[in-house]
Amino acid sequence: MESANASGPVVVVQARTRSHSPSGCTGCGTLSEWVHSRYVRHLREAALGGRPVRIDLSVRRLYCENSACAKVTFAEQVPGLTVRYQRRTPLLQHLVESVGVVLAGRGGARMLRILNVTLSRCTVLAQLMRVPLPPLVTPRVLGVDDFALYGGTYGTLLVDADTRLPLTLWEGRDAEPLSRWLRENPGVEIACRDGSLVYRQGITDGAPDAVQVSDRFHLWQGLSRRVQDIASAHRGCLPAALPASEERELTPAEESAEDAAANTRAGRHARRLFETVHTLTDMGRSYSAVAREVGLDRKTVRKYAQARTWQEVMRRPPRKPSTLDPYLDYLQQRWDEGQHSAKILHQELHSKGYLGHYQRVKMAVAPLRRGLPLDEPRERPPSPREATRWIITAPGRHGPQAAERLGRLLAHCPELRHAHELVRQFAAMLEARDATPLTGWLDRLATSGLSPLVSTARALREDQQAVVQGIVTPYNSGVNEGRITDVKLQKRIMAGRAGVPLLRHRVVLIAHLRRRYADGPTVTPR
């Protein structure tokens, strides 16, 4: 039988329950055949052949024959087809809940509309929040980590490191909620965390017998950041990494170009600011005080104060290589021969295989029109981050160019060479999972004379027991990092507007849903 609604023809199935089969009371469970009346329930079922389905089911209302039961009458239920107070069949309800878990409200409503199930986003979210969370089993190995919730607000995520499934999450990264959760769920034997003092205190208060493990990734990340601080403090040493051919004196043409820049309005302004900033900083003023006095940003003041000459502020950084570089000699030759039309030069280069735009050729010959040489590509000095990457990378994984540059840099800067030695010693401990040299290494860190490493030694000493466990045991917070990536994905699916209860519900349920319907073999827990 068919009828029509706003979404098109509806397949209607009419059915009726048997008259003489007993049914259990929904209050006390007593079987009864004493019929009070009948009524028709209209149940929505999953689409059939692309059409919505409605089941018109005639069911009995029966008297409860147990005089002690609070119910006088009750409606019979058909297992697998009806649920109390629900107008959807269990199959359709499961579909709605699964779509809500995977796609949340707005996306779930759109997907259900494609499946000929019309529900609003609010209804999809309401059905999602009705799904009970899986029963919580106290993990033997607990992973604790924080994640950015929104703005400057952070949250805490707990993960079972054995099953790799998320347990719960909440807003904030304070010690009290963590210690309260651990007291309510006793039995945690090992807790993996980062170097946070807050999480350390929370685990100590909530599970004092648990072994705390400071995650090796966070240990390595913290050490890398301190090395980058050292590289930033010795920025002047970084050009030493370039080959000798790059460390050249200015040519006469470049010197004439800088002399010409001195007579420009920008050059006079740069020279005036350079003299003003250096005069004030030589008097002992701080960068912030100078910035307030001259009306500049503090970073601009620092740039002028750290420059040795005003030309350093004016000089453009070496440009990056471009597709035009192989044709620069030809451009110079044609210019010397008298061809000064950028359009014709571009056509000639195009016939030789150059595929770049005319504008790049026009900009390349612009210095020649002012009597200046072509702007040839020169390699830039490495940034502090790049130098840090060279230092923390294992020697066997360096490319030939990076290895040469690191060697030149370390030969020039004893501080970076000392930092490199200390980093390699710590890497050897992590690779061998041997914490025996840790105490001596911390002593060398504390006496290195490098303030970032001295502060690192102080922090690691306060947490030395957990650091030792992070080095020698296989436990780490890697599973937490993967789950945090999933939390960020679910936040983006909901456009960042999800509250913490909804986010918690989806993160926990979607992990179990993936595990249940995994395409490949089940992942063996570590």
Coordinates of C-alpha atoms in Angstrom, one line a residue:
M1 CA 0.0 0.0 0.0
E2 CA 1.3 3.5 -0.8
S3 CA 0.5 7.0 0.4
A4 CA 2.2 10.3 -0.1
N5 CA 3.8 12.9 2.1
A6 CA 6.2 15.9 1.6
S7 CA 9.1 13.6 0.8
G8 CA 7.2 11.6 -1.9
P9 CA 5.4 8.3 -1.9
V10 CA 5.5 6.3 1.3
V11 CA 5.4 2.5 1.4
V12 CA 2.8 1.6 4.1
V13 CA 2.8 -1.8 5.7
Q14 CA -0.3 -2.8 7.7
A15 CA 0.2 -5.5 10.4
R16 CA -1.7 -6.8 13.4
T17 CA -0.5 -8.8 16.4
R18 CA -2.0 -12.1 17.3
S19 CA -5.1 -12.1 19.5
H20 CA -4.5 -15.1 21.8
S21 CA -0.8 -14.9 22.6
P22 CA 0.0 -13.7 26.2
S23 CA 2.1 -10.6 26.7
G24 CA 4.2 -9.5 29.6
C25 CA 3.3 -6.4 31.7
T26 CA 5.8 -3.6 31.2
G27 CA 5.6 -2.9 34.9
C28 CA 5.9 -6.2 36.7
G29 CA 6.4 -8.7 33.9
T30 CA 3.3 -10.8 34.6
L31 CA 1.8 -12.5 31.5
S32 CA -1.7 -11.5 30.6
E33 CA -4.3 -12.3 27.8
W34 CA -7.0 -10.1 29.2
V35 CA -7.6 -7.6 26.3
H36 CA -8.7 -4.1 27.1
S37 CA -8.7 -2.7 23.6
R38 CA -6.6 -2.2 20.4
Y39 CA -5.0 0.8 18.8
V40 CA -2.7 1.4 15.8
R41 CA 0.9 2.4 16.2
H42 CA 2.6 4.2 13.3
L43 CA 6.2 3.2 13.1
R44 CA 8.8 4.6 10.8
E45 CA 11.2 2.1 9.3
A46 CA 14.4 2.4 7.2
A47 CA 13.8 3.3 3.5
L48 CA 13.0 0.5 1.1
G49 CA 14.0 0.9 -2.5
G50 CA 14.7 4.6 -1.9
R51 CA 11.2 5.2 -0.5
P52 CA 10.2 6.0 3.1
V53 CA 8.4 3.1 4.9
R54 CA 5.7 3.4 7.6
I55 CA 4.4 0.4 9.5
D56 CA 0.8 0.7 10.8
L57 CA 0.8 -1.9 13.5
S58 CA -2.4 -2.8 15.4
V59 CA -1.4 -3.8 18.9
R60 CA -3.5 -4.8 22.0
R61 CA -3.8 -2.9 25.3
L62 CA -4.2 -5.5 28.0
Y63 CA -5.1 -5.5 31.7
C64 CA -2.4 -6.4 34.2
E65 CA -3.8 -9.4 36.2
N66 CA -1.3 -8.7 39.1
S67 CA -3.3 -6.7 41.7
A68 CA -0.1 -5.5 43.4
C69 CA 1.2 -3.9 40.1
A70 CA 0.9 -0.1 39.8
K71 CA -0.2 -0.5 36.2
V72 CA -3.8 -1.1 35.4
T73 CA -3.3 -1.5 31.6
F74 CA -0.3 -1.8 29.4
A75 CA 0.4 -2.0 25.6
E76 CA 2.1 -5.1 24.3
Q77 CA 5.5 -4.8 22.6
V78 CA 6.7 -6.7 19.6
P79 CA 10.4 -7.7 20.1
G80 CA 12.6 -6.3 17.4
L81 CA 9.9 -4.1 16.0
T82 CA 8.6 -1.8 18.8
V83 CA 10.1 0.1 21.7
R84 CA 8.2 1.9 24.4
Y85 CA 7.6 5.6 23.7
Q86 CA 9.4 5.4 20.3
R87 CA 7.9 5.8 16.8
R88 CA 11.0 4.4 15.0
T89 CA 11.8 0.8 14.7
P90 CA 15.1 -0.4 16.4
L91 CA 16.7 -0.7 12.9
L92 CA 15.9 2.9 12.0
Q93 CA 16.8 4.2 15.5
H94 CA 20.2 2.5 15.3
L95 CA 20.8 4.1 11.9
V96 CA 19.9 7.6 13.3
E97 CA 22.2 7.1 16.3
S98 CA 25.1 5.9 14.1
V99 CA 24.8 8.7 11.7
G100 CA 24.6 11.2 14.6
V101 CA 27.8 9.7 16.1
V102 CA 29.7 9.9 12.8
L103 CA 28.4 13.2 11.4
A104 CA 26.9 15.1 14.4
G105 CA 23.8 17.3 14.0
R106 CA 23.8 19.3 10.8
G107 CA 25.8 16.8 8.7
G108 CA 23.8 13.9 10.1
A109 CA 20.5 15.5 9.2
R110 CA 21.7 16.0 5.7
M111 CA 22.9 12.4 5.4
L112 CA 19.6 11.1 6.8
R113 CA 17.7 13.2 4.3
I114 CA 19.6 11.5 1.5
L115 CA 18.4 8.2 3.1
N116 CA 14.8 9.4 3.0
V117 CA 14.7 10.0 6.8
T118 CA 13.7 13.6 7.6
L119 CA 14.9 14.8 11.0
S120 CA 16.1 18.1 12.2
R121 CA 19.7 18.6 13.4
C122 CA 18.4 19.1 17.0
T123 CA 16.6 15.8 16.9
V124 CA 19.7 14.0 15.6
L125 CA 21.7 15.5 18.5
A126 CA 19.0 14.6 21.0
Q127 CA 19.1 11.0 19.8
L128 CA 22.9 11.0 19.9
M129 CA 22.9 12.2 23.5
R130 CA 20.5 9.4 24.5
V131 CA 23.0 6.8 23.5
P132 CA 24.6 5.4 26.7
L133 CA 28.4 5.5 26.9
P134 CA 30.1 2.2 27.1
P135 CA 30.7 1.0 30.7
L136 CA 33.9 2.4 32.1
V137 CA 36.6 -0.2 32.9
T138 CA 39.5 1.1 34.9
P139 CA 42.6 0.8 32.8
R140 CA 45.9 -0.6 33.9
V141 CA 47.9 1.9 31.9
L142 CA 46.3 5.4 31.7
G143 CA 47.4 8.1 29.3
V144 CA 46.8 11.8 30.3
D145 CA 47.3 14.7 28.0
D146 CA 45.8 18.2 27.4
F147 CA 44.4 19.6 24.2
A148 CA 43.2 23.0 22.9
L149 CA 39.5 23.2 23.4
Y150 CA 38.8 26.8 22.2
G151 CA 40.6 30.1 22.4
G152 CA 42.9 30.0 25.4
T153 CA 40.9 27.2 27.1
Y154 CA 42.4 23.7 27.3
G155 CA 40.8 20.3 28.1
T156 CA 42.1 17.0 29.5
L157 CA 41.8 13.7 27.7
L158 CA 42.1 10.3 29.3
V159 CA 42.9 7.2 27.2
D160 CA 43.3 3.5 28.0
A161 CA 46.8 2.9 26.7
D162 CA 46.2 -0.9 26.4
T163 CA 43.0 -0.8 24.4
R164 CA 43.8 2.6 22.8
L165 CA 40.3 3.8 23.4
P166 CA 39.3 7.2 24.9
L167 CA 37.8 7.1 28.4
T168 CA 36.5 10.6 29.0
L169 CA 37.5 14.3 28.6
W170 CA 36.6 17.5 30.5
E171 CA 37.3 21.2 30.3
G172 CA 40.4 22.5 32.1
R173 CA 43.7 20.9 33.0
D174 CA 43.7 21.2 36.7
A175 CA 44.9 18.7 39.3
E176 CA 41.7 18.3 41.2
P177 CA 39.4 16.8 38.5
L178 CA 42.2 14.3 37.6
S179 CA 42.7 13.2 41.2
R180 CA 39.0 12.9 41.8
W181 CA 38.6 10.7 38.7
L182 CA 41.5 8.5 39.9
R183 CA 39.9 8.2 43.3
E184 CA 36.5 7.2 41.8
N185 CA 38.2 4.7 39.5
P186 CA 40.9 2.9 41.5
G187 CA 43.2 0.4 40.0
V188 CA 45.5 2.5 37.7
E189 CA 49.0 1.0 37.9
I190 CA 50.9 3.2 35.3
A191 CA 50.1 6.8 34.3
C192 CA 51.7 8.3 31.2
R193 CA 51.8 12.1 31.1
D194 CA 53.9 15.0 29.9
G195 CA 56.1 17.1 32.1
S196 CA 53.1 19.1 33.5
L197 CA 53.4 19.9 37.2
V198 CA 49.6 19.9 37.4
Y199 CA 49.1 16.4 36.1
R200 CA 52.0 15.2 38.3
Q201 CA 50.2 16.5 41.4
G202 CA 46.8 15.2 40.3
I203 CA 48.2 11.7 39.8
T204 CA 50.1 11.8 43.1
D205 CA 47.0 12.8 45.0
G206 CA 44.5 10.4 43.2
A207 CA 46.7 7.4 42.7
P208 CA 49.8 7.6 44.9
D209 CA 50.8 4.0 44.2
A210 CA 50.7 4.4 40.4
V211 CA 54.0 4.6 38.5
Q212 CA 54.3 7.9 36.7
V213 CA 55.9 7.9 33.3
S214 CA 57.1 11.1 31.7
D215 CA 56.5 10.7 28.0
R216 CA 59.7 10.5 25.9
F217 CA 58.2 12.6 23.1
H218 CA 57.5 15.5 25.4
L219 CA 61.0 15.1 26.9
W220 CA 62.5 15.3 23.5
Q221 CA 60.2 18.2 22.4
G222 CA 61.1 20.2 25.5
L223 CA 64.9 19.7 24.9
S224 CA 64.4 20.7 21.3
R225 CA 62.7 23.9 22.3
R226 CA 65.6 24.8 24.6
V227 CA 68.1 24.1 21.8
Q228 CA 66.1 26.5 19.6
D229 CA 66.3 29.2 22.3
I230 CA 70.1 28.7 22.2
A231 CA 70.2 29.0 18.4
S232 CA 68.1 32.1 18.6
A233 CA 70.5 33.7 21.1
H234 CA 73.4 32.9 18.8
R235 CA 71.7 34.0 15.6
G236 CA 74.8 35.8 14.5
C237 CA 76.6 32.5 14.2
L238 CA 74.1 31.0 11.8
P239 CA 75.6 32.5 8.6
A240 CA 78.7 30.5 9.3
A241 CA 76.8 27.4 8.1
L242 CA 76.9 28.7 4.5
P243 CA 79.6 27.7 2.1
A244 CA 82.6 30.0 1.8
S245 CA 81.4 31.3 -1.6
E246 CA 78.3 32.7 0.1
E247 CA 80.3 34.7 2.7
R248 CA 81.7 37.2 0.2
E249 CA 82.3 40.9 0.3
L250 CA 80.0 43.3 -1.5
T251 CA 80.9 43.9 -5.1
P252 CA 81.5 47.5 -6.3
A253 CA 78.1 47.5 -8.0
E254 CA 76.4 46.5 -4.8
E255 CA 78.3 49.1 -2.9
S256 CA 77.1 51.8 -5.4
A257 CA 73.6 50.5 -5.0
E258 CA 73.8 51.0 -1.2
D259 CA 75.3 54.5 -1.7
A260 CA 72.3 55.3 -3.9
A261 CA 69.9 53.9 -1.3
A262 CA 71.4 56.3 1.2
N263 CA 70.1 59.3 -0.8
T264 CA 66.5 58.0 -1.0
R265 CA 63.8 59.0 1.4
A266 CA 63.6 55.4 2.9
G267 CA 67.4 55.4 3.4
R268 CA 67.4 58.7 5.2
H269 CA 64.5 57.5 7.4
A270 CA 66.3 54.2 8.2
R271 CA 69.5 56.0 9.1
R272 CA 67.7 58.4 11.4
L273 CA 65.9 55.7 13.2
F274 CA 69.1 53.6 13.5
E275 CA 70.9 56.5 15.1
T276 CA 68.0 57.3 17.5
V277 CA 67.5 53.7 18.6
H278 CA 71.2 53.2 19.2
T279 CA 71.6 56.4 21.1
L280 CA 68.8 55.5 23.5
T281 CA 69.8 51.8 23.9
D282 CA 73.4 52.9 24.6
M283 CA 72.0 54.9 27.5
G284 CA 70.7 51.7 29.1
R285 CA 67.1 52.0 28.0
S286 CA 65.1 48.8 27.4
Y287 CA 63.6 48.0 24.1
S288 CA 60.1 48.6 25.5
A289 CA 61.0 52.0 26.8
V290 CA 62.6 53.0 23.5
A291 CA 59.5 51.7 21.6
R292 CA 57.2 53.9 23.8
E293 CA 59.4 57.0 23.3
V294 CA 59.8 56.8 19.6
G295 CA 56.4 55.4 18.8
L296 CA 57.6 52.1 17.2
D297 CA 56.8 48.5 17.8
R298 CA 59.1 46.7 20.2
K299 CA 60.1 44.2 17.5
T300 CA 61.1 47.1 15.2
V301 CA 63.2 48.6 17.9
R302 CA 64.9 45.3 18.5
K303 CA 65.7 44.9 14.8
Y304 CA 67.3 48.3 14.6
A305 CA 69.2 47.8 17.9
Q306 CA 70.6 44.4 16.8
A307 CA 71.8 45.8 13.4
R308 CA 75.4 46.8 13.1
T309 CA 74.8 49.3 10.4
W310 CA 71.7 51.0 9.0
Q311 CA 72.3 49.3 5.7
E312 CA 71.5 46.0 7.3
V313 CA 68.0 47.2 8.0
M314 CA 67.6 48.5 4.4
R315 CA 69.3 45.5 2.7
R316 CA 66.8 43.0 1.3
P317 CA 67.4 39.4 2.3
P318 CA 68.8 37.2 -0.4
R319 CA 66.0 36.1 -2.7
K320 CA 65.1 32.5 -3.2
P321 CA 66.1 30.6 -6.4
S322 CA 63.6 30.9 -9.3
T323 CA 63.0 29.3 -12.7
L324 CA 64.6 32.3 -14.4
D325 CA 68.0 31.7 -12.8
P326 CA 69.4 29.5 -15.6
Y327 CA 68.7 32.3 -18.1
L328 CA 70.3 35.2 -16.2
D329 CA 73.6 35.0 -18.2
Y330 CA 71.6 35.1 -21.5
L331 CA 69.6 38.1 -20.2
Q332 CA 72.9 39.9 -19.4
Q333 CA 74.3 39.1 -22.8
R334 CA 71.3 40.3 -24.7
W335 CA 71.1 43.5 -22.5
D336 CA 74.8 44.2 -23.3
E337 CA 74.0 43.7 -27.0
G338 CA 71.4 46.5 -26.8
Q339 CA 68.1 44.5 -26.4
H340 CA 66.3 46.4 -23.6
S341 CA 62.7 45.3 -24.3
A342 CA 61.4 43.0 -21.5
K343 CA 58.6 41.8 -23.9
I344 CA 61.1 40.7 -26.6
L345 CA 63.4 39.2 -24.0
H346 CA 60.5 37.1 -22.6
Q347 CA 59.7 35.9 -26.1
E348 CA 63.3 34.8 -26.7
L349 CA 63.5 33.0 -23.3
H350 CA 60.2 31.3 -24.1
S351 CA 61.6 29.9 -27.3
K352 CA 64.6 28.6 -25.2
G353 CA 62.2 26.7 -22.9
Y354 CA 61.4 29.3 -20.2
L355 CA 57.8 28.8 -19.1
G356 CA 57.6 31.6 -16.5
H357 CA 55.6 34.8 -16.7
Y358 CA 56.6 38.0 -18.5
Q359 CA 56.3 40.0 -15.2
R360 CA 59.2 38.0 -13.7
V361 CA 61.5 38.9 -16.7
K362 CA 60.4 42.5 -16.4
M363 CA 61.3 42.6 -12.7
A364 CA 64.6 40.8 -13.4
V365 CA 65.9 43.5 -15.8
A366 CA 64.7 46.4 -13.7
P367 CA 68.1 46.7 -11.9
L368 CA 69.8 46.9 -15.3
R369 CA 67.8 50.0 -16.2
R370 CA 69.2 51.7 -13.1
G371 CA 72.7 50.7 -13.9
L372 CA 72.8 48.0 -11.2
P373 CA 73.7 44.3 -11.7
L374 CA 71.2 41.5 -12.0
D375 CA 69.9 40.3 -8.6
E376 CA 71.5 36.8 -8.5
P377 CA 70.2 34.2 -6.0
R378 CA 72.1 33.9 -2.8
E379 CA 71.5 31.3 -0.2
R380 CA 69.9 32.6 3.1
P381 CA 71.5 31.7 6.4
P382 CA 69.6 29.0 8.3
S383 CA 66.9 30.0 10.7
P384 CA 67.2 29.0 14.4
R385 CA 64.5 26.4 13.8
E386 CA 66.4 24.9 10.8
A387 CA 69.6 24.9 12.8
T388 CA 67.8 23.2 15.7
R389 CA 66.5 20.5 13.3
W390 CA 70.0 19.8 12.2
I391 CA 71.2 19.4 15.8
I392 CA 68.4 17.1 17.0
T393 CA 68.4 14.9 13.9
A394 CA 70.4 11.7 14.1
P395 CA 73.7 12.0 12.3
G396 CA 72.9 9.1 10.0
R397 CA 69.7 10.8 8.8
H398 CA 71.3 14.0 7.6
G399 CA 71.6 14.8 3.9
P400 CA 75.0 15.6 2.5
Q401 CA 74.3 19.3 2.4
A402 CA 72.8 19.5 5.9
A403 CA 75.7 17.5 7.3
E404 CA 78.3 19.9 5.8
R405 CA 76.5 22.9 7.0
L406 CA 76.0 21.5 10.5
G407 CA 79.7 20.8 10.6
R408 CA 80.6 24.3 9.6
L409 CA 78.2 25.8 12.2
L410 CA 79.4 23.6 15.1
A411 CA 83.0 24.4 14.2
H412 CA 82.3 28.1 14.4
C413 CA 80.0 28.2 17.5
P414 CA 81.2 26.4 20.6
E415 CA 77.9 26.9 22.4
L416 CA 75.9 25.2 19.7
R417 CA 78.6 22.5 19.6
H418 CA 78.2 21.9 23.3
A419 CA 74.4 21.8 23.0
H420 CA 74.8 19.3 20.1
E421 CA 76.9 17.0 22.3
L422 CA 74.4 17.0 25.1
V423 CA 71.5 16.3 22.8
R424 CA 73.3 13.3 21.2
Q425 CA 74.0 12.0 24.7
F426 CA 70.3 12.1 25.6
A427 CA 69.3 10.6 22.3
A428 CA 71.7 7.7 23.0
M429 CA 69.9 7.1 26.4
L430 CA 66.5 7.0 24.6
E431 CA 67.7 4.7 21.9
A432 CA 69.3 2.2 24.4
R433 CA 66.6 2.7 27.0
D434 CA 69.3 3.0 29.6
A435 CA 68.8 5.8 32.2
T436 CA 72.1 5.0 34.1
P437 CA 73.9 8.0 32.6
L438 CA 71.0 10.4 33.4
T439 CA 72.3 11.8 36.7
G440 CA 75.7 12.6 35.1
W441 CA 74.0 14.1 32.1
L442 CA 71.9 16.3 34.3
D443 CA 75.0 17.5 36.0
R444 CA 76.6 18.4 32.7
L445 CA 73.4 20.2 31.7
A446 CA 73.4 22.2 34.9
T447 CA 77.1 23.3 34.4
S448 CA 76.9 23.9 30.7
G449 CA 76.6 27.7 31.1
L450 CA 73.7 27.8 28.7
S451 CA 70.7 29.2 30.6
P452 CA 67.9 27.3 28.7
L453 CA 69.6 24.0 29.4
V454 CA 70.3 24.9 33.1
S455 CA 66.5 25.5 33.6
T456 CA 65.8 22.2 31.8
A457 CA 68.1 20.3 34.2
R458 CA 66.4 21.9 37.2
A459 CA 62.9 20.8 35.9
L460 CA 64.1 17.3 35.0
R461 CA 65.7 16.8 38.4
E462 CA 62.4 17.6 40.1
D463 CA 60.7 14.9 38.0
Q464 CA 63.6 12.5 37.7
Q465 CA 61.7 9.3 38.8
A466 CA 59.2 9.8 36.0
V467 CA 61.9 10.7 33.5
V468 CA 63.7 7.5 34.3
Q469 CA 60.5 5.5 33.6
G470 CA 60.0 7.4 30.3
I471 CA 63.5 6.3 29.2
V472 CA 63.5 2.7 30.3
T473 CA 59.9 1.6 29.8
P474 CA 57.9 1.1 26.6
Y475 CA 55.0 3.2 27.9
N476 CA 54.4 6.6 26.3
S477 CA 51.6 9.0 25.4
G478 CA 51.7 8.3 21.7
V479 CA 48.1 6.9 21.8
N480 CA 47.0 10.2 23.4
E481 CA 48.4 12.2 20.6
G482 CA 46.5 10.2 18.1
R483 CA 43.3 10.6 20.0
I484 CA 43.8 14.3 20.4
T485 CA 44.1 14.5 16.6
D486 CA 40.7 12.7 16.4
V487 CA 39.3 15.2 19.0
K488 CA 40.3 18.1 16.7
L489 CA 38.7 16.4 13.7
Q490 CA 35.4 16.0 15.6
K491 CA 35.5 19.7 16.7
R492 CA 36.0 20.8 13.1
I493 CA 33.1 18.5 11.9
M494 CA 30.9 20.4 14.4
A495 CA 32.4 23.8 13.3
G496 CA 33.9 24.3 16.8
R497 CA 30.5 24.9 18.4
A498 CA 30.2 21.7 20.3
G499 CA 29.9 21.8 24.1
V500 CA 32.1 19.5 26.3
P501 CA 29.3 16.9 26.9
L502 CA 28.5 16.5 23.2
L503 CA 32.2 16.4 22.3
R504 CA 32.8 13.8 25.0
H505 CA 29.9 11.7 23.8
R506 CA 31.1 11.7 20.2
V507 CA 34.8 11.1 20.9
V508 CA 34.1 8.1 23.0
L509 CA 31.3 6.6 20.9
I510 CA 33.0 7.1 17.5
A511 CA 36.1 5.3 18.7
H512 CA 34.0 2.3 19.8
L513 CA 32.0 2.5 16.5
R514 CA 35.2 2.4 14.5
R515 CA 36.5 -0.6 16.5
R516 CA 33.2 -2.4 16.0
Y517 CA 33.1 -1.9 12.2
A518 CA 36.8 -1.9 11.4
D519 CA 37.5 -3.0 7.8
G520 CA 40.8 -4.5 8.6
P521 CA 42.0 -6.9 11.3
T522 CA 41.5 -5.9 14.9
V523 CA 44.5 -3.9 16.2
T524 CA 46.4 -5.9 18.8
P525 CA 46.8 -3.8 21.9
R526 CA 50.3 -2.9 22.9

